[in-house]
Amino acid sequence: MPFSTPAATTAATAFKVDDFVLYRDPERFWRGEPGHTFVCRVSYAERYTSGTLRYTLMPVTGGLIRNAQGEYMRLLPPADAMRDIDTAPLNGDDAADGMTAAAMAWLTQQAATANRRPELPPH
C-alpha cells in the first residue's frame, strides 16, 4: 500500500517547519551515487525575493542539508507513521503479534498511566 498518492505529494510544494519529508539529493542521484535519499525534518524555510523557496533539513541520522529544493522533497504524513498503532487490534490473544515494538511500548505506557491513581502536587 503506497504511503500517499502521487497527486497529493506533488501538489505539496510548500513545507512547514517540523514536517517530516523524504529528500532526494539530486546531484548524488543523477551521478548514480548510493545514499541519495534521506528522511529529514524541516528545520527552516526561507523565501527569497525571486519567490524561490528553499529549506534547511535535518536528516534523522544527523547532519544538516541547506538550500534543499521542495521539488526533491515529499511529505511523510503522520498518519502513515502511526498507521500500525491506529489500526492495531486491541483484543484477542494474538493482538500483539501485528504490532511493532514501539507501538507496544506506547500502549503499555498509556495503560500504566491510565490505571495509576492521580497524585496531588506537592505543597
XYZ file of C-alpha atoms in Angstrom:
123
model
C 0.000 0.000 0.000
C 1.561 3.351 -1.024
C 2.171 5.955 1.634
C 0.388 8.690 -0.302
C -0.954 9.324 -3.758
C 1.286 10.946 -6.395
C -1.171 13.827 -6.744
C -1.009 14.561 -3.017
C 2.780 14.555 -2.854
C 3.452 16.585 -5.981
C 0.821 19.153 -5.005
C 2.623 19.842 -1.712
C 5.362 22.253 -2.763
C 5.455 24.340 0.409
C 6.523 22.511 3.548
C 6.288 23.707 7.140
C 8.905 23.692 9.876
C 8.800 20.337 11.727
C 7.294 18.466 8.757
C 8.952 15.112 8.130
C 9.927 14.689 4.495
C 11.754 12.317 2.215
C 14.547 14.245 0.470
C 16.439 13.065 -2.577
C 19.782 14.759 -3.232
C 19.530 15.419 -6.983
C 23.289 15.639 -7.618
C 24.037 12.326 -5.920
C 21.017 10.716 -7.610
C 21.977 11.789 -11.149
C 25.610 10.773 -10.588
C 24.358 7.312 -9.606
C 25.854 7.503 -6.120
C 24.343 5.441 -3.307
C 22.749 7.031 -0.246
C 20.992 9.820 -2.142
C 17.649 9.670 -0.275
C 17.092 10.739 3.345
C 14.260 11.028 5.858
C 14.508 14.548 7.273
C 12.744 17.070 9.451
C 12.283 20.580 8.051
C 14.057 22.967 10.425
C 13.875 26.212 8.447
C 12.145 27.582 5.351
C 13.143 30.765 3.533
C 11.501 32.525 0.606
C 13.917 34.578 -1.481
C 12.959 37.815 -3.254
C 12.812 35.837 -6.502
C 9.966 33.794 -4.964
C 12.129 30.694 -4.662
C 11.513 28.693 -1.503
C 14.463 26.785 -0.014
C 14.668 24.601 3.076
C 17.146 23.614 5.733
C 16.699 19.953 6.602
C 17.895 17.833 9.498
C 18.296 14.189 8.452
C 17.097 11.827 11.183
C 20.530 10.182 11.059
C 22.246 13.504 11.848
C 23.789 16.354 9.918
C 22.291 19.295 8.058
C 21.182 19.888 4.479
C 20.981 23.524 3.384
C 19.167 25.087 0.417
C 17.082 21.996 -0.363
C 14.581 22.452 -3.178
C 10.987 21.473 -2.454
C 10.727 19.692 -5.802
C 13.042 16.995 -4.407
C 11.050 16.546 -1.199
C 7.940 14.521 -0.422
C 5.837 14.894 2.711
C 5.788 11.928 5.093
C 2.325 12.279 6.666
C 1.924 11.488 10.387
C -0.986 9.155 9.586
C 1.393 6.891 7.648
C 3.889 6.774 10.528
C 1.153 5.987 13.056
C -0.904 3.551 10.947
C 0.258 0.444 12.858
C -0.882 1.976 16.148
C -4.142 3.325 14.724
C -5.135 0.003 13.152
C -3.753 -2.412 15.748
C -6.231 -4.916 17.187
C -6.619 -4.300 20.891
C -8.328 -7.522 21.880
C -7.658 -11.200 21.384
C -4.752 -13.460 22.237
C -2.737 -12.537 19.140
C -3.351 -8.763 19.310
C 0.305 -8.003 19.998
C 1.588 -10.075 17.065
C 0.683 -7.440 14.474
C 2.182 -4.503 16.343
C 5.695 -3.097 16.299
C 7.729 -2.913 19.491
C 7.310 0.871 19.560
C 3.533 0.568 19.402
C 3.535 -1.979 22.212
C 5.746 0.234 24.386
C 3.499 3.238 23.798
C 0.326 1.296 24.619
C 1.923 -0.201 27.735
C 2.935 3.276 28.922
C -0.562 4.628 28.271
C -2.181 1.747 30.154
C 0.154 2.199 33.129
C -0.602 5.929 33.270
C -4.351 5.431 32.898
C -4.508 2.805 35.666
C -2.443 4.774 38.180
C -4.090 6.818 40.900
C -3.590 10.527 40.269
C -1.163 12.171 42.646
C -1.648 15.565 44.192
C 1.048 18.155 43.524
C 3.409 18.912 46.440
C 2.528 21.930 48.624
